Amino acid sequence: MTVAAHNTVVILDYGSQYTQLIARRVRESNVYCEIHPCTIPLDQLKALKPSAIIMSGGPDSVYGEFSPKSDPGLLELGLPVLGICYGEQLMAHQLGGKVEKGEHHEYGRADLVIDEPVGILAPFKKGETITVWMSHGDRLTQEPAGFRTIASSPNAPHCAIANLEKNFYGIQFHPEVAHSPRGTEIINAFLFDVAGMKPDWTPGSFVDESIEKIKAQVGDDEMVICGLSGGVDSSVAAALCHKALGDRLVCIFVDNGLLRKGEFDGVVKMMEENFHLNLIAVDAREQFLSELKGVTDPEKKRKIIGRVFIEVFDEHARKIKNARWLVQGTLYPDVIESVSVRGPSAVIKSHHNVGGLPEKMNLKLIEPLRELFKDEVRAAGESMGIPHDVLWRHPFPGPGLGVRCLGELTEERLAALREADAIVDEEIRAAGLYDSIWQSFAVLLPVKSVGVMGDDRTYEEACAIRAISSSDGMTADWSRIPHEVLAKMSTRIINEVRGINRVAYDISSKPPATIEWE
């Protein structure tokens, strides 16, 4: 996967919850990096041609029987190495230092005193104290030969160590987290001052290189298919492939009857007007709703939606002569999950729309975004002129309203949900809250309650509004939307949407709840 035109930092994963954050910080400094399991064989590591190595943290003790280890030979490759927390301890242990269990676990902020402002600590002054974030039980009590202590903290006398001759550095704290306010300076000092990197990993360079890569990958007489959803990932992937292939890219956009209000026509118009895509728009609403009739179990819904999508997509894709490739919007976090030192962190969701298609149709995959994080996808899309509204739209699940309309999916219930959802979207935007909220939407509940509208008694369904704040969707907190905005949403939904007479606001966080209701 390595991009040959750039220096590469290899981040070895020892099971830290912060490993992806390290990669994010490196990428934010416009330096290309990849995460690999710490168990990667030495010959494979060499083949990546890294310019530097970062050893991540991890929850284990270096003396544990099953603690993750890497080949000590990586410390003989002549490359700059930065060990973070467990990474520092393992590097020191493998080089003859001493690691012992601390008097107590240290978790939280600590004061780091700069003893020697060299190497990764060059941005600071001798004797200066900075705030850092600790998360460890063991600690280094004796440096390996050739190392010296360059910073200390009250509970970690060798909190930062250095072998200046070999460009080896170890730190007990986590510079990658926001709780270490000057951590980025430390990472940048390692990348640029110690390792001599160049900040040349940019959205523009990625787009240019990807176009050339796709051109080289696809034969001159071969056609490429893309399953377009209108979301950020599929839109950017489609635009990128279109720049490389022109009309040899055919996009298929399926209306499954579970899209948001106006979404099908809006996406078709945007893609045709902005990018002049070769687009097949398929109205399959009747087919999906027929298959879903009477189904209420969430997982059965997902499986039916996925199966019917494949059937519809396959039917139209087979009409494209000489189709050999399928575009998928795989992102780097998906790749990381499959190679984690702890093994895959989650089973791929059952509603991934194109699951099973490559095997069924004997297609090869093009995954132009598999090296990118979400924010990098947006930056790449911006450099290609994709509208801001598309790039920053809130995430939308693969099964669409199928998992937001709890209970049976009927045209009437979906129509009510579609209208309620549109009102939530309109009011969030009108209040200037859209870009500060990760996701907001309406959920239709199969719960009826008594109401009074005018002089009439009603017995209709309830609607829940869900709005959450998050940085990556892995954890989330409910958004504190002003009461007057919620009141306006509720009033409009009850007055304007037939079939709903009660509105509730979901104030549960993830975990323990999930973002979607099904």
XYZ file of C-alpha atoms in Angstrom, residues 168-476:
309
model
C 16.196 6.341 19.438
C 13.714 8.100 21.720
C 11.334 6.787 24.358
C 8.597 8.661 26.223
C 6.347 7.382 28.999
C 3.493 9.782 28.195
C 1.108 10.109 25.230
C 1.881 13.123 23.010
C -0.863 12.142 20.543
C -3.810 12.946 22.827
C -5.351 16.390 23.209
C -4.588 16.258 26.958
C -0.887 16.702 26.102
C -1.252 20.295 24.812
C 2.243 20.474 23.290
C 2.386 16.877 22.133
C 2.199 17.835 18.451
C 5.457 19.780 18.842
C 7.142 16.614 20.131
C 5.805 14.501 17.258
C 6.829 17.139 14.717
C 10.320 17.362 16.203
C 10.648 13.602 15.701
C 9.316 13.730 12.148
C 11.161 16.762 10.855
C 14.204 17.415 13.068
C 15.154 13.846 13.976
C 13.928 11.862 10.946
C 14.312 14.613 8.342
C 10.843 14.112 6.824
C 9.201 16.466 4.339
C 5.548 17.572 4.790
C 4.479 16.461 1.314
C 1.429 14.268 2.023
C -1.351 16.655 0.934
C -4.879 16.241 -0.492
C -3.694 17.574 -3.846
C -0.750 15.205 -4.072
C -2.975 12.287 -3.068
C -5.508 13.072 -5.803
C -2.829 13.416 -8.494
C -1.089 10.190 -7.490
C -4.376 8.267 -7.186
C -5.438 9.286 -10.679
C -2.172 7.974 -12.107
C -2.466 4.787 -10.031
C -6.026 4.105 -11.260
C -5.006 4.730 -14.879
C -2.194 2.207 -14.535
C -4.443 -0.297 -12.752
C -7.311 -0.393 -15.274
C -6.813 -1.694 -18.799
C -7.614 0.617 -21.724
C -10.632 -1.461 -22.806
C -11.962 -2.234 -19.308
C -15.028 -0.675 -17.670
C -15.367 0.193 -13.985
C -18.556 0.166 -11.894
C -19.238 2.257 -8.802
C -22.173 1.806 -6.437
C -23.059 5.411 -5.664
C -24.893 6.238 -2.438
C -24.533 10.011 -2.375
C -22.506 9.831 0.837
C -19.084 11.375 1.358
C -17.009 8.259 0.663
C -18.786 7.035 -2.463
C -19.002 10.573 -3.900
C -15.277 11.230 -3.474
C -14.350 7.769 -4.771
C -16.578 8.262 -7.817
C -15.199 11.736 -8.559
C -11.625 10.467 -8.251
C -12.204 7.512 -10.577
C -14.064 9.738 -13.040
C -11.041 12.039 -13.268
C -8.892 9.015 -14.071
C -11.264 7.106 -16.370
C -13.912 9.463 -17.735
C -16.875 7.606 -19.268
C -15.255 4.227 -18.598
C -16.617 4.665 -15.081
C -20.320 3.821 -14.755
C -22.042 4.719 -11.491
C -25.189 2.921 -10.376
C -27.414 4.714 -7.871
C -30.290 2.645 -6.500
C -33.385 4.214 -4.947
C -34.402 1.589 -2.408
C -37.318 3.582 -1.043
C -35.363 4.159 2.171
C -33.635 7.404 1.256
C -34.195 10.827 2.814
C -36.570 13.400 1.349
C -35.386 14.591 -2.070
C -32.142 12.649 -1.787
C -32.398 10.551 -4.938
C -33.099 13.460 -7.293
C -30.614 15.708 -5.470
C -27.706 13.277 -5.749
C -28.419 12.530 -9.412
C -28.551 16.244 -10.242
C -25.369 17.067 -8.278
C -23.322 14.261 -9.817
C -24.493 14.911 -13.367
C -24.108 18.693 -13.187
C -20.863 18.851 -11.210
C -19.008 15.865 -12.633
C -20.975 14.797 -15.738
C -20.833 11.216 -14.508
C -22.003 8.290 -16.578
C -24.830 7.508 -14.147
C -27.537 4.825 -14.118
C -30.361 5.818 -11.736
C -32.511 2.846 -10.712
C -35.962 3.138 -9.148
C -36.280 -0.088 -7.115
C -38.573 1.194 -4.374
C -41.373 -1.251 -5.080
C -39.025 -4.251 -5.111
C -37.436 -3.382 -1.752
C -40.688 -2.601 0.061
C -42.316 -5.757 -1.314
C -39.489 -7.902 0.091
C -39.622 -6.062 3.430
C -43.383 -6.361 3.906
C -44.264 -7.621 7.373
C -40.607 -7.768 8.557
C -39.882 -6.109 11.920
C -36.683 -7.798 13.127
C -33.763 -5.335 12.647
C -31.201 -7.890 11.484
C -33.653 -9.478 9.052
C -34.328 -6.022 7.637
C -30.614 -5.410 7.132
C -30.068 -8.749 5.424
C -33.028 -8.303 3.099
C -31.940 -4.774 2.182
C -28.399 -6.001 1.493
C -29.572 -9.003 -0.539
C -32.017 -7.049 -2.677
C -29.431 -4.344 -3.285
C -27.006 -6.939 -4.626
C -29.709 -8.418 -6.849
C -30.700 -5.018 -8.280
C -27.120 -3.829 -8.644
C -26.076 -7.097 -10.275
C -28.959 -6.946 -12.760
C -27.905 -3.537 -14.051
C -24.156 -4.044 -13.731
C -24.257 -7.138 -15.959
C -25.580 -4.999 -18.791
C -22.295 -3.051 -18.822
C -20.016 -4.685 -21.354
C -16.458 -5.505 -20.309
C -16.972 -4.470 -16.687
C -13.940 -5.735 -14.791
C -13.652 -3.525 -11.698
C -15.805 -2.421 -8.772
C -15.094 0.777 -6.846
C -15.494 0.604 -3.050
C -15.154 3.447 -0.566
C -13.038 1.527 1.948
C -11.302 3.926 4.376
C -8.098 3.469 6.348
C -9.843 2.764 9.696
C -11.507 -0.251 8.003
C -8.070 -1.483 6.889
C -6.591 -0.938 10.350
C -9.380 -2.953 12.013
C -8.497 -5.972 9.898
C -4.814 -5.966 10.871
C -4.928 -4.924 14.528
C -2.542 -6.665 16.895
C -5.638 -7.707 18.836
C -7.286 -9.090 15.712
C -10.292 -7.629 13.894
C -12.041 -5.273 16.295
C -15.477 -5.786 14.784
C -17.270 -7.881 12.236
C -17.943 -5.904 9.067
C -21.462 -4.550 9.354
C -24.070 -6.653 7.653
C -25.512 -3.663 5.808
C -22.401 -2.793 3.776
C -24.141 -2.324 0.469
C -21.662 -3.952 -1.886
C -20.773 -6.906 0.325
C -20.598 -10.044 -1.804
C -20.594 -8.268 -5.164
C -16.925 -8.734 -6.138
C -17.174 -12.509 -5.629
C -20.607 -12.811 -7.247
C -19.630 -10.874 -10.371
C -15.979 -11.881 -10.553
C -14.887 -8.261 -10.252
C -11.576 -6.872 -9.061
C -11.619 -4.072 -6.512
C -10.515 -0.473 -6.776
C -10.341 1.127 -3.337
C -8.990 4.641 -3.993
C -9.607 5.883 -0.439
C -8.159 2.978 1.544
C -5.165 5.072 2.624
C -7.283 7.913 4.037
C -9.024 8.894 7.252
C -12.442 10.574 7.002
C -11.109 14.105 7.322
C -8.577 13.373 4.570
C -11.378 12.086 2.324
C -13.169 15.399 2.795
C -9.987 17.359 2.078
C -9.397 15.350 -1.109
C -13.001 15.928 -2.150
C -12.653 19.646 -1.519
C -9.571 19.798 -3.750
C -11.677 18.255 -6.552
C -14.500 20.758 -6.171
C -17.117 18.540 -4.517
C -19.690 20.831 -2.823
C -19.331 21.488 0.902
C -22.858 20.190 1.593
C -21.932 16.783 0.174
C -18.587 16.523 1.963
C -19.944 17.537 5.353
C -23.337 15.851 5.276
C -24.139 13.818 8.356
C -23.472 10.058 8.135
C -26.355 7.973 6.802
C -26.570 4.208 7.424
C -26.441 1.723 4.555
C -30.004 0.468 5.199
C -31.147 4.098 5.314
C -34.500 4.796 6.919
C -34.953 1.039 7.225
C -33.178 1.158 10.598
C -34.771 4.458 11.656
C -38.347 3.336 11.015
C -38.751 0.810 13.822
C -41.251 -1.913 13.180
C -42.768 -2.709 9.791
C -41.701 -0.617 6.803
C -44.710 0.699 4.894
C -44.947 3.547 2.406
C -47.110 5.533 4.821
C -44.766 5.166 7.809
C -41.674 5.886 5.703
C -43.343 8.982 4.247
C -44.068 10.263 7.769
C -40.493 9.589 8.888
C -39.119 11.254 5.751
C -41.056 14.440 6.477
C -40.131 14.468 10.176
C -36.468 13.896 9.316
C -36.528 16.768 6.829
C -37.911 19.082 9.522
C -35.120 18.070 11.942
C -32.551 18.770 9.237
C -34.077 22.134 8.315
C -34.224 23.376 11.906
C -30.699 22.169 12.752
C -29.396 24.097 9.726
C -31.523 27.172 10.463
C -30.088 27.305 13.997
C -26.521 27.147 12.624
C -25.872 23.849 14.419
C -25.402 21.470 11.483
C -21.596 21.572 11.241
C -21.098 21.267 15.016
C -23.248 18.122 15.281
C -21.913 14.744 14.122
C -25.315 13.339 13.276
C -28.949 14.333 13.674
C -32.087 12.573 12.507
C -35.624 11.461 13.338
C -36.715 7.964 14.351
C -40.278 6.672 13.965
C -41.369 4.432 16.828
C -43.994 1.665 16.640
C -45.510 3.107 19.804
C -48.877 4.841 19.782
C -50.063 7.345 22.326
C -53.167 9.402 22.939
C -53.186 13.032 21.909
C -55.587 15.896 21.341
C -55.493 17.944 18.148
C -58.170 20.606 17.999
C -61.255 19.021 19.469
C -60.366 15.534 18.321
C -58.748 12.712 20.222
C -55.812 11.138 18.344
C -54.032 7.827 18.711
C -50.873 8.058 16.631
C -47.195 7.144 16.624
C -44.301 8.779 18.432
C -41.164 10.250 16.900
C -37.763 10.492 18.582
C -35.120 13.038 17.645
C -31.508 11.896 17.880
C -28.564 14.316 17.728
C -25.067 13.420 18.873
C -21.644 14.996 19.182
C -18.592 12.906 18.320
C -15.152 13.089 16.710
C -15.168 9.674 15.028
C -18.489 7.957 15.740
C -16.806 5.368 17.992
C -18.065 7.114 21.115
C -20.700 9.822 21.240
